[in-house]
PDB file of C-alpha atoms in Angstrom:
ATOM      1  CA  UNK A   4     166.594  88.238 132.046  1.00 98.00           C
ATOM      2  CA  UNK A   5     167.857  91.764 131.735  1.00 97.00           C
ATOM      3  CA  UNK A   6     171.320  93.174 132.287  1.00 97.00           C
ATOM      4  CA  UNK A   7     171.863  96.762 133.325  1.00 96.00           C
ATOM      5  CA  UNK A   8     175.115  98.757 133.639  1.00 94.00           C
ATOM      6  CA  UNK A   9     174.961 100.180 137.166  1.00 93.00           C
ATOM      7  CA  UNK A  10     172.484 100.427 140.019  1.00 94.00           C
ATOM      8  CA  UNK A  11     171.371 103.872 141.169  1.00 94.00           C
ATOM      9  CA  UNK A  12     171.939 105.552 137.808  1.00 91.00           C
ATOM     10  CA  UNK A  13     169.041 107.339 136.145  1.00 92.00           C
ATOM     11  CA  UNK A  14     168.579 104.906 133.241  1.00 93.00           C
ATOM     12  CA  UNK A  15     168.859 101.823 135.434  1.00 93.00           C
ATOM     13  CA  UNK A  16     166.493 103.278 138.028  1.00 94.00           C
ATOM     14  CA  UNK A  17     163.917 104.014 135.307  1.00 95.00           C
ATOM     15  CA  UNK A  18     164.280 100.563 133.740  1.00 96.00           C
ATOM     16  CA  UNK A  19     163.901  98.746 137.069  1.00 96.00           C
ATOM     17  CA  UNK A  20     160.835 100.818 137.939  1.00 95.00           C
ATOM     18  CA  UNK A  21     159.321 100.045 134.519  1.00 96.00           C
ATOM     19  CA  UNK A  22     159.883  96.296 134.941  1.00 96.00           C
ATOM     20  CA  UNK A  23     158.410  96.491 138.471  1.00 96.00           C
ATOM     21  CA  UNK A  24     155.346  98.355 137.181  1.00 95.00           C
ATOM     22  CA  UNK A  25     154.833  95.691 134.493  1.00 96.00           C
ATOM     23  CA  UNK A  26     155.514  92.647 136.646  1.00 96.00           C
ATOM     24  CA  UNK A  27     151.856  91.587 136.753  1.00 97.00           C
ATOM     25  CA  UNK A  28     151.722  91.554 132.939  1.00 97.00           C
ATOM     26  CA  UNK A  29     154.841  89.359 132.796  1.00 97.00           C
ATOM     27  CA  UNK A  30     153.413  87.017 135.440  1.00 96.00           C
ATOM     28  CA  UNK A  31     150.120  86.776 133.541  1.00 96.00           C
ATOM     29  CA  UNK A  32     152.130  85.378 130.622  1.00 96.00           C
ATOM     30  CA  UNK A  33     153.971  82.933 132.885  1.00 94.00           C
ATOM     31  CA  UNK A  34     157.240  84.874 132.759  1.00 96.00           C
ATOM     32  CA  UNK A  35     159.707  85.664 135.518  1.00 96.00           C
ATOM     33  CA  UNK A  36     161.807  88.847 135.490  1.00 97.00           C
ATOM     34  CA  UNK A  37     165.397  88.764 136.744  1.00 97.00           C
ATOM     35  CA  UNK A  38     167.774  91.720 136.636  1.00 97.00           C
ATOM     36  CA  UNK A  39     171.566  91.395 136.624  1.00 97.00           C
ATOM     37  CA  UNK A  40     174.398  93.851 137.043  1.00 96.00           C
ATOM     38  CA  UNK A  41     178.075  93.689 137.978  1.00 94.00           C
ATOM     39  CA  UNK A  42     177.316  95.700 141.118  1.00 94.00           C
ATOM     40  CA  UNK A  43     178.089  94.121 144.504  1.00 93.00           C
ATOM     41  CA  UNK A  44     175.288  92.222 146.240  1.00 94.00           C
ATOM     42  CA  UNK A  45     174.869  94.764 149.077  1.00 93.00           C
ATOM     43  CA  UNK A  46     174.369  97.597 146.586  1.00 94.00           C
ATOM     44  CA  UNK A  47     171.890  95.501 144.582  1.00 94.00           C
ATOM     45  CA  UNK A  48     169.949  94.642 147.737  1.00 93.00           C
ATOM     46  CA  UNK A  49     169.353  98.355 148.376  1.00 93.00           C
ATOM     47  CA  UNK A  50     168.642  98.976 144.693  1.00 94.00           C
ATOM     48  CA  UNK A  51     166.085  96.156 144.595  1.00 93.00           C
ATOM     49  CA  UNK A  52     164.233  97.491 147.612  1.00 91.00           C
ATOM     50  CA  UNK A  53     164.145 101.065 146.310  1.00 90.00           C
ATOM     51  CA  UNK A  54     163.627 100.655 142.572  1.00 89.00           C
ATOM     52  CA  UNK A  55     162.290  97.136 141.983  1.00 89.00           C
ATOM     53  CA  UNK A  56     159.749  97.406 144.794  1.00 83.00           C
ATOM     54  CA  UNK A  57     160.715  93.866 145.816  1.00 85.00           C
ATOM     55  CA  UNK A  58     158.766  92.555 142.816  1.00 92.00           C
ATOM     56  CA  UNK A  59     161.587  90.657 141.094  1.00 92.00           C
ATOM     57  CA  UNK A  60     165.046  89.306 141.784  1.00 91.00           C
ATOM     58  CA  UNK A  61     168.224  91.242 141.093  1.00 94.00           C
ATOM     59  CA  UNK A  62     171.542  89.402 141.095  1.00 95.00           C
ATOM     60  CA  UNK A  63     175.218  90.236 140.818  1.00 95.00           C
ATOM     61  CA  UNK A  64     176.664  89.078 137.487  1.00 94.00           C
ATOM     62  CA  UNK A  65     180.211  87.751 137.540  1.00 93.00           C
ATOM     63  CA  UNK A  66     182.608  88.646 134.710  1.00 91.00           C
ATOM     64  CA  UNK A  67     182.083  85.103 133.394  1.00 93.00           C
ATOM     65  CA  UNK A  68     178.305  85.583 133.242  1.00 95.00           C
ATOM     66  CA  UNK A  69     178.706  88.960 131.541  1.00 94.00           C
ATOM     67  CA  UNK A  70     181.015  87.462 128.914  1.00 92.00           C
ATOM     68  CA  UNK A  71     178.864  84.322 128.572  1.00 94.00           C
ATOM     69  CA  UNK A  72     175.802  86.379 127.677  1.00 95.00           C
ATOM     70  CA  UNK A  73     177.960  88.646 125.475  1.00 94.00           C
ATOM     71  CA  UNK A  74     176.865  91.792 127.301  1.00 95.00           C
ATOM     72  CA  UNK A  75     180.215  93.361 128.230  1.00 93.00           C
ATOM     73  CA  UNK A  76     180.023  97.118 127.733  1.00 87.00           C
ATOM     74  CA  UNK A  77     183.769  97.269 127.142  1.00 84.00           C
ATOM     75  CA  UNK A  78     184.678  99.395 130.126  1.00 77.00           C
ATOM     76  CA  UNK A  79     185.205  98.970 133.822  1.00 75.00           C
ATOM     77  CA  UNK A  80     183.739 100.907 136.727  1.00 73.00           C
ATOM     78  CA  UNK A  81     185.482 100.661 140.086  1.00 73.00           C
ATOM     79  CA  UNK A  82     187.491  97.701 138.788  1.00 77.00           C
ATOM     80  CA  UNK A  83     184.414  95.754 137.640  1.00 79.00           C
ATOM     81  CA  UNK A  84     183.532  94.809 134.095  1.00 81.00           C
ATOM     82  CA  UNK A  85     180.230  96.575 133.411  1.00 85.00           C
ATOM     83  CA  UNK A  86     177.404  95.032 131.411  1.00 92.00           C
ATOM     84  CA  UNK A  87     175.579  96.643 128.547  1.00 92.00           C
ATOM     85  CA  UNK A  88     171.826  97.185 128.816  1.00 95.00           C
ATOM     86  CA  UNK A  89     170.493  94.003 127.222  1.00 97.00           C
ATOM     87  CA  UNK A  90     167.199  92.190 127.733  1.00 97.00           C
ATOM     88  CA  UNK A  91     166.641  88.539 126.855  1.00 98.00           C
ATOM     89  CA  UNK A  92     163.504  86.441 126.654  1.00 98.00           C
ATOM     90  CA  UNK A  93     164.516  82.872 127.423  1.00 97.00           C
ATOM     91  CA  UNK A  94     162.198  79.901 126.895  1.00 95.00           C
ATOM     92  CA  UNK A  95     161.794  77.238 129.592  1.00 94.00           C
ATOM     93  CA  UNK A  96     164.120  74.990 127.558  1.00 94.00           C
ATOM     94  CA  UNK A  97     166.889  77.620 127.784  1.00 95.00           C
ATOM     95  CA  UNK A  98     166.628  78.823 124.187  1.00 96.00           C
ATOM     96  CA  UNK A  99     167.047  82.576 123.755  1.00 96.00           C
ATOM     97  CA  UNK A 100     163.919  83.710 121.914  1.00 96.00           C
ATOM     98  CA  UNK A 101     164.569  87.436 121.819  1.00 97.00           C
ATOM     99  CA  UNK A 102     167.356  89.879 122.619  1.00 97.00           C
ATOM    100  CA  UNK A 103     167.219  93.668 122.776  1.00 96.00           C
ATOM    101  CA  UNK A 104     170.458  95.557 123.355  1.00 94.00           C
ATOM    102  CA  UNK A 105     170.316  99.330 123.598  1.00 91.00           C
ATOM    103  CA  UNK A 106     171.702 101.671 126.240  1.00 88.00           C
ATOM    104  CA  UNK A 107     168.442 103.609 126.336  1.00 91.00           C
ATOM    105  CA  UNK A 108     166.061 101.890 128.769  1.00 91.00           C
ATOM    106  CA  UNK A 109     162.949 103.149 126.985  1.00 91.00           C
ATOM    107  CA  UNK A 110     161.928 100.112 124.899  1.00 94.00           C
ATOM    108  CA  UNK A 111     163.225  97.185 126.957  1.00 96.00           C
ATOM    109  CA  UNK A 112     160.074  96.428 128.948  1.00 96.00           C
ATOM    110  CA  UNK A 113     157.649  96.952 126.069  1.00 97.00           C
ATOM    111  CA  UNK A 114     159.725  94.890 123.626  1.00 97.00           C
ATOM    112  CA  UNK A 115     160.438  91.994 125.974  1.00 97.00           C
ATOM    113  CA  UNK A 116     156.812  91.768 127.093  1.00 98.00           C
ATOM    114  CA  UNK A 117     155.718  91.733 123.440  1.00 98.00           C
ATOM    115  CA  UNK A 118     158.200  88.914 122.734  1.00 98.00           C
ATOM    116  CA  UNK A 119     156.891  86.931 125.713  1.00 97.00           C
ATOM    117  CA  UNK A 120     153.298  87.392 124.519  1.00 97.00           C
ATOM    118  CA  UNK A 121     154.217  86.341 120.974  1.00 96.00           C
ATOM    119  CA  UNK A 122     155.961  83.207 122.229  1.00 95.00           C
ATOM    120  CA  UNK A 123     153.103  82.363 124.564  1.00 93.00           C
ATOM    121  CA  UNK A 124     150.517  82.792 121.789  1.00 92.00           C
ATOM    122  CA  UNK A 125     152.526  80.495 119.505  1.00 91.00           C
ATOM    123  CA  UNK A 126     152.446  77.782 122.184  1.00 86.00           C
ATOM    124  CA  UNK A 127     148.621  77.838 122.368  1.00 78.00           C
ATOM    125  CA  UNK A 128     148.190  76.662 118.790  1.00 63.00           C
TER     126      UNK A 128
END
């Protein structure tokens, strides 16, 4: 599960494209990728088609979800509470195994995939 600040911004476009390009690697490890942002659903629908290549779900995060995952960026855009750029690896039992929070999108895909692989390898023992 990854949160991003705003659809159609350069960092969020790059991050979504990177997750889309790596989707087969996540699937090979049994993982599902879901992106979330405070953007409205219609904007996210367009964003998903253009930058996620339809390879994973993108959903609109309510203020309650943003606060619940502790990813509020601390500012509003167009009256909406915006999320920070944070990626979580969540186990099937709901336990958060890994969190990476950094506004730069550069390491999110690599780090979350590595965390998924580490968890998966530990389950094969």
